[in-house]
Short mmCIF file of C-alpha atoms in Angstrom, two decimals:
data_model
loop_
_atom_site.label_atom_id
_atom_site.label_comp_id
_atom_site.label_asym_id
_atom_site.label_seq_id
_atom_site.Cartn_x
_atom_site.Cartn_y
_atom_site.Cartn_z
CA MET A 1 27.88 -148.92 247.58
CA ARG A 2 29.56 -149.99 244.37
CA VAL A 3 33.28 -150.62 244.38
CA SER A 4 35.15 -149.80 241.19
CA PHE A 5 37.27 -152.43 239.49
CA LYS A 6 40.34 -150.22 240.03
CA SER A 7 39.72 -150.08 243.79
CA PHE A 8 39.17 -153.85 243.91
CA CYS A 9 42.48 -154.53 242.17
CA ILE A 10 44.34 -152.12 244.45
CA PHE A 11 42.72 -153.74 247.51
CA LEU A 12 43.83 -157.19 246.38
CA SER A 13 47.35 -155.89 245.81
CA PHE A 14 47.57 -154.51 249.33
CA LEU A 15 45.89 -157.56 250.87
CA PHE A 16 48.23 -160.17 249.45
CA THR A 17 51.29 -157.94 249.90
CA PHE A 18 50.33 -157.60 253.57
CA LEU A 19 49.86 -161.37 253.94
CA LEU A 20 53.22 -162.03 252.29
CA PHE A 21 54.87 -159.45 254.53
CA LEU A 22 53.36 -161.12 257.61
CA ALA A 23 54.61 -164.53 256.46
CA ILE A 24 58.15 -163.22 255.98
CA ALA A 25 58.08 -161.16 259.18
CA SER A 26 57.02 -164.22 261.19
CA LEU A 27 60.43 -165.77 260.49
CA PHE A 28 62.04 -162.86 262.31
CA LEU A 29 59.43 -162.39 265.06
CA VAL A 30 58.58 -165.94 266.15
CA PRO A 31 62.01 -167.14 267.34
CA HIS A 32 63.85 -165.42 270.17
CA PRO A 33 66.88 -163.37 268.97
CA SER A 34 69.19 -165.36 271.23
CA GLU A 35 68.00 -168.56 269.54
CA ILE A 36 68.89 -167.15 266.11
CA LEU A 37 72.31 -165.94 267.29
CA SER A 38 73.01 -169.32 268.84
CA ALA A 39 72.09 -171.11 265.60
CA LEU A 40 74.25 -168.74 263.55
CA LYS A 41 77.33 -169.69 265.58
CA THR A 42 76.95 -173.43 265.13
CA GLU A 43 79.47 -175.29 263.01
CA GLU A 44 76.68 -176.67 260.83
CA MET A 45 75.29 -173.24 259.95
CA ILE A 46 78.71 -171.75 259.20
CA TYR A 47 79.56 -174.74 256.99
CA SER A 48 76.22 -174.52 255.19
CA LEU A 49 76.52 -170.78 254.57
CA LYS A 50 80.08 -171.03 253.22
CA LEU A 51 79.20 -173.96 250.95
CA SER A 52 76.08 -172.17 249.66
CA ILE A 53 77.98 -169.01 248.75
CA LEU A 54 80.87 -170.95 247.17
CA THR A 55 78.74 -173.27 245.03
CA SER A 56 76.32 -170.50 244.04
CA SER A 57 79.20 -168.24 242.96
CA ILE A 58 80.73 -171.00 240.83
CA SER A 59 77.34 -171.94 239.36
CA THR A 60 76.50 -168.30 238.58
CA PHE A 61 79.81 -167.81 236.77
CA LEU A 62 79.27 -170.95 234.67
CA VAL A 63 75.64 -170.07 233.94
CA MET A 64 76.54 -166.58 232.73
CA LEU A 65 79.43 -167.94 230.68
CA LEU A 66 77.05 -170.20 228.77
CA SER A 67 73.79 -168.24 228.81
CA ILE A 68 75.24 -165.11 227.16
CA PRO A 69 76.12 -166.82 223.84
CA ILE A 70 72.93 -168.89 223.98
CA GLY A 71 70.74 -165.85 224.57
CA TYR A 72 72.55 -163.93 221.84
CA ALA A 73 72.19 -166.80 219.35
CA LEU A 74 68.46 -167.13 220.03
CA SER A 75 67.97 -163.38 219.71
CA ARG A 76 70.04 -162.62 216.64
CA HIS A 77 70.16 -165.75 214.48
CA SER A 78 67.69 -168.05 212.77
CA PHE A 79 68.67 -171.69 212.53
CA PRO A 80 66.94 -175.07 212.13
CA GLY A 81 65.43 -176.27 215.38
CA LYS A 82 65.51 -172.86 217.05
CA SER A 83 61.95 -173.17 218.39
CA ILE A 84 62.74 -176.63 219.76
CA VAL A 85 65.85 -175.31 221.53
CA LYS A 86 63.84 -172.47 223.11
CA SER A 87 61.10 -174.85 224.24
CA ILE A 88 63.52 -177.33 225.82
CA LEU A 89 65.44 -174.55 227.57
CA ASP A 90 62.17 -173.28 229.05
CA LEU A 91 61.06 -176.72 230.26
CA PRO A 92 62.84 -176.66 233.67
CA MET A 93 60.86 -173.54 234.57
CA ALA A 94 57.60 -175.42 233.98
CA PHE A 95 58.11 -178.64 235.95
CA PRO A 96 59.12 -179.19 239.60
CA GLU A 97 62.77 -179.09 240.63
CA LEU A 98 62.45 -182.64 241.93
CA VAL A 99 61.76 -183.85 238.39
CA LEU A 100 64.82 -181.98 237.12
CA GLY A 101 66.88 -183.53 239.91
CA LEU A 102 65.66 -187.02 239.01
CA ALA A 103 66.50 -186.44 235.34
CA LEU A 104 70.00 -185.24 236.27
CA LEU A 105 70.46 -188.22 238.60
CA LEU A 106 69.66 -190.62 235.77
CA LEU A 107 71.86 -188.70 233.32
CA PHE A 108 74.96 -188.52 235.51
CA GLY A 109 74.40 -191.73 237.44
CA GLN A 110 73.12 -194.44 235.12
CA SER A 111 73.78 -193.25 231.59
CA PHE A 112 76.83 -193.52 229.34
CA ILE A 113 77.71 -189.92 230.21
CA GLY A 114 77.78 -190.62 233.93
CA ARG A 115 79.87 -193.78 233.55
CA SER A 116 82.27 -192.01 231.19
CA LEU A 117 82.81 -189.15 233.65
CA GLU A 118 83.42 -191.59 236.50
CA SER A 119 86.05 -193.38 234.41
CA PHE A 120 87.95 -190.07 234.40
CA GLY A 121 87.52 -189.74 238.15
CA ILE A 122 84.72 -187.16 237.91
CA LYS A 123 81.91 -188.14 240.28
CA ILE A 124 78.83 -185.93 240.31
CA VAL A 125 76.14 -187.91 242.12
CA PHE A 126 76.08 -187.27 245.89
CA THR A 127 79.08 -184.94 245.80
CA LYS A 128 79.71 -181.20 246.11
CA LEU A 129 80.20 -181.09 242.34
CA GLY A 130 76.64 -182.37 242.11
CA ILE A 131 75.47 -179.24 243.95
CA VAL A 132 77.06 -177.02 241.29
CA VAL A 133 75.61 -179.13 238.47
CA ALA A 134 72.11 -179.04 239.99
CA GLN A 135 72.28 -175.29 240.60
CA PHE A 136 73.59 -174.76 237.06
CA PHE A 137 70.74 -176.60 235.36
CA THR A 138 68.17 -175.00 237.68
CA ALA A 139 69.29 -171.41 237.04
CA LEU A 140 70.32 -171.58 233.36
CA PRO A 141 66.80 -171.29 231.85
CA TYR A 142 66.08 -168.14 233.88
CA ALA A 143 69.38 -166.52 232.85
CA VAL A 144 68.86 -167.37 229.18
CA ARG A 145 65.35 -165.91 229.25
CA VAL A 146 66.53 -162.59 230.74
CA ILE A 147 69.55 -162.31 228.42
CA TYR A 148 67.46 -163.23 225.38
CA SER A 149 64.99 -160.46 226.23
CA THR A 150 67.88 -158.04 226.78
CA PHE A 151 69.38 -158.62 223.34
CA GLU A 152 65.91 -158.50 221.78
CA GLU A 153 65.54 -154.92 223.05
CA ILE A 154 68.82 -153.80 221.44
CA ASN A 155 68.42 -152.45 217.92
CA PRO A 156 70.45 -154.67 215.52
CA ARG A 157 71.32 -151.55 213.50
CA TYR A 158 74.02 -150.68 216.03
CA GLU A 159 75.71 -153.97 215.24
CA LEU A 160 75.31 -153.45 211.48
CA VAL A 161 76.92 -150.02 211.76
CA SER A 162 79.79 -151.55 213.71
CA ARG A 163 80.31 -154.21 211.03
CA SER A 164 80.24 -151.56 208.29
CA LEU A 165 82.97 -149.63 210.13
CA GLY A 166 85.32 -152.58 210.08
CA TYR A 167 84.61 -154.59 213.23
CA GLY A 168 84.27 -158.33 212.75
CA GLU A 169 81.45 -160.38 214.23
CA LEU A 170 83.36 -161.13 217.43
CA GLY A 171 84.62 -157.56 217.77
CA THR A 172 81.09 -156.21 217.37
CA PHE A 173 79.82 -158.60 220.01
CA PHE A 174 82.40 -157.56 222.62
CA ASN A 175 82.57 -153.85 221.79
CA VAL A 176 78.95 -153.06 220.93
CA SER A 177 76.48 -155.80 221.92
CA LEU A 178 77.80 -156.60 225.40
CA PRO A 179 78.19 -152.94 226.54
CA LEU A 180 74.64 -152.19 225.39
CA ALA A 181 73.37 -155.27 227.26
CA LYS A 182 75.27 -154.66 230.52
CA ASN A 183 72.19 -153.72 232.56
CA GLY A 184 70.39 -156.89 231.50
CA LEU A 185 73.49 -158.98 232.12
CA PHE A 186 73.80 -157.54 235.61
CA ALA A 187 70.14 -158.28 236.31
CA SER A 188 70.59 -161.80 235.01
CA THR A 189 73.61 -162.34 237.25
CA ILE A 190 71.68 -161.24 240.33
CA ILE A 191 68.69 -163.43 239.45
CA THR A 192 70.96 -166.38 238.72
CA PHE A 193 72.83 -166.10 242.02
CA ALA A 194 69.59 -165.83 243.99
CA ARG A 195 68.17 -168.81 242.09
CA CYS A 196 71.29 -170.87 242.81
CA MET A 197 71.17 -169.98 246.51
CA GLY A 198 67.57 -171.13 246.70
CA ALA A 199 67.90 -174.32 244.64
CA PHE A 200 66.61 -177.25 246.66
CA GLY A 201 64.81 -180.08 244.88
CA ALA A 202 67.41 -180.73 242.18
CA VAL A 203 70.25 -180.44 244.71
CA LEU A 204 68.54 -182.83 247.13
CA ILE A 205 68.07 -185.52 244.47
CA LEU A 206 71.41 -185.19 242.64
CA ALA A 207 73.83 -184.22 245.41
CA GLY A 208 71.93 -185.67 248.36
CA GLY A 209 71.14 -184.00 251.65
CA SER A 210 74.03 -185.35 253.69
CA TYR A 211 74.90 -183.58 256.93
CA MET A 212 78.01 -181.36 256.76
CA ASN A 213 78.88 -182.67 253.30
CA THR A 214 76.46 -181.51 250.62
CA GLU A 215 74.53 -179.36 253.06
CA ILE A 216 73.67 -175.95 251.62
CA LEU A 217 71.20 -173.56 253.29
CA PRO A 218 67.97 -175.00 251.78
CA ILE A 219 69.17 -178.49 252.75
CA THR A 220 69.93 -177.23 256.28
CA LEU A 221 66.38 -175.92 256.51
CA TYR A 222 64.98 -179.24 255.26
CA LEU A 223 67.13 -181.42 257.54
CA ASN A 224 66.40 -179.41 260.67
CA ILE A 225 62.66 -179.33 259.94
CA SER A 226 62.90 -183.13 259.71
CA TYR A 227 64.73 -183.29 263.05
CA GLY A 228 62.26 -180.88 264.66
CA ASN A 229 64.97 -178.28 265.26
CA LEU A 230 62.93 -175.20 264.40
CA GLY A 231 65.61 -172.74 265.56
CA MET A 232 68.14 -173.93 262.98
CA ALA A 233 65.47 -174.23 260.27
CA ILE A 234 64.18 -170.70 260.86
CA THR A 235 67.73 -169.31 260.93
CA SER A 236 68.42 -170.96 257.55
CA GLY A 237 65.30 -169.33 256.15
CA ILE A 238 66.30 -165.95 257.54
CA LEU A 239 69.74 -166.20 255.94
CA LEU A 240 68.20 -167.05 252.57
CA ILE A 241 65.83 -164.09 252.83
CA VAL A 242 68.62 -161.70 253.88
CA ILE A 243 70.87 -162.81 251.01
CA SER A 244 67.99 -162.43 248.53
CA PHE A 245 67.17 -159.00 249.95
CA ILE A 246 70.78 -157.85 249.61
CA ALA A 247 70.85 -159.10 246.00
CA ILE A 248 67.68 -157.15 245.19
CA LEU A 249 69.00 -154.07 247.02
CA VAL A 250 72.25 -154.13 245.02
CA PHE A 251 70.27 -154.50 241.81
CA GLU A 252 67.96 -151.61 242.66
CA LYS A 253 70.92 -149.43 243.67
CA PHE A 254 72.64 -150.21 240.37
CA GLU A 255 69.52 -149.43 238.39
CA GLY A 256 69.01 -146.19 240.30
CA ASN A 257 72.54 -145.04 239.56
CA LYS A 258 72.06 -145.83 235.89
CA ARG A 259 68.85 -143.79 235.73
#
């Protein structure tokens, strides 16, 4: 019996979706519910959750603040070195987070920039500020890519019409370009926040994985796996999945309302 290529592709889709579902479901099914509830009430988990949400919120705000003008510039303007800028911005998506963390550690720890910041009392390495910096550099390339694609899909004629009617460049950007890009900006914000929440390698190298200091949820998972405390590690993973699911749910709800 010959199987069509269409059926084969559909089978693979269901197979790997099922395996992924089983992997995620195992986090909820393996531990006893009382073990999860007990871990959720610990001081370490509460601290980790609060710090994760706080740093991710700050990082997301800073990423969006910078990625919007960068994405707009790459989409609308031609300038010398544009291809180089795009390539360098995409680099962190291509190599491991640990490499990015090492690069940031050298930049803010051993270089002129790091020493200059410390002379002003700004310490980044192995501090909570280092968490924000690591999350920022981890999430920025993804936000820029989404925002760039969003502006690319907007017809520049709308902006030209706005300019011809008397709006300046800045007025056109705020009154025409941004409103037209709001769906993409919202999607980028959700993706950025989820990426910040899940940042691990860069945070571990730059901010360190110190207990109840620079301990965000991925670090909590890592530390407790190292200690052999599976209950705390699994609970950290569950929280990360739940937060990601809520972010996706909000995004889908927003998109559904728009349609």
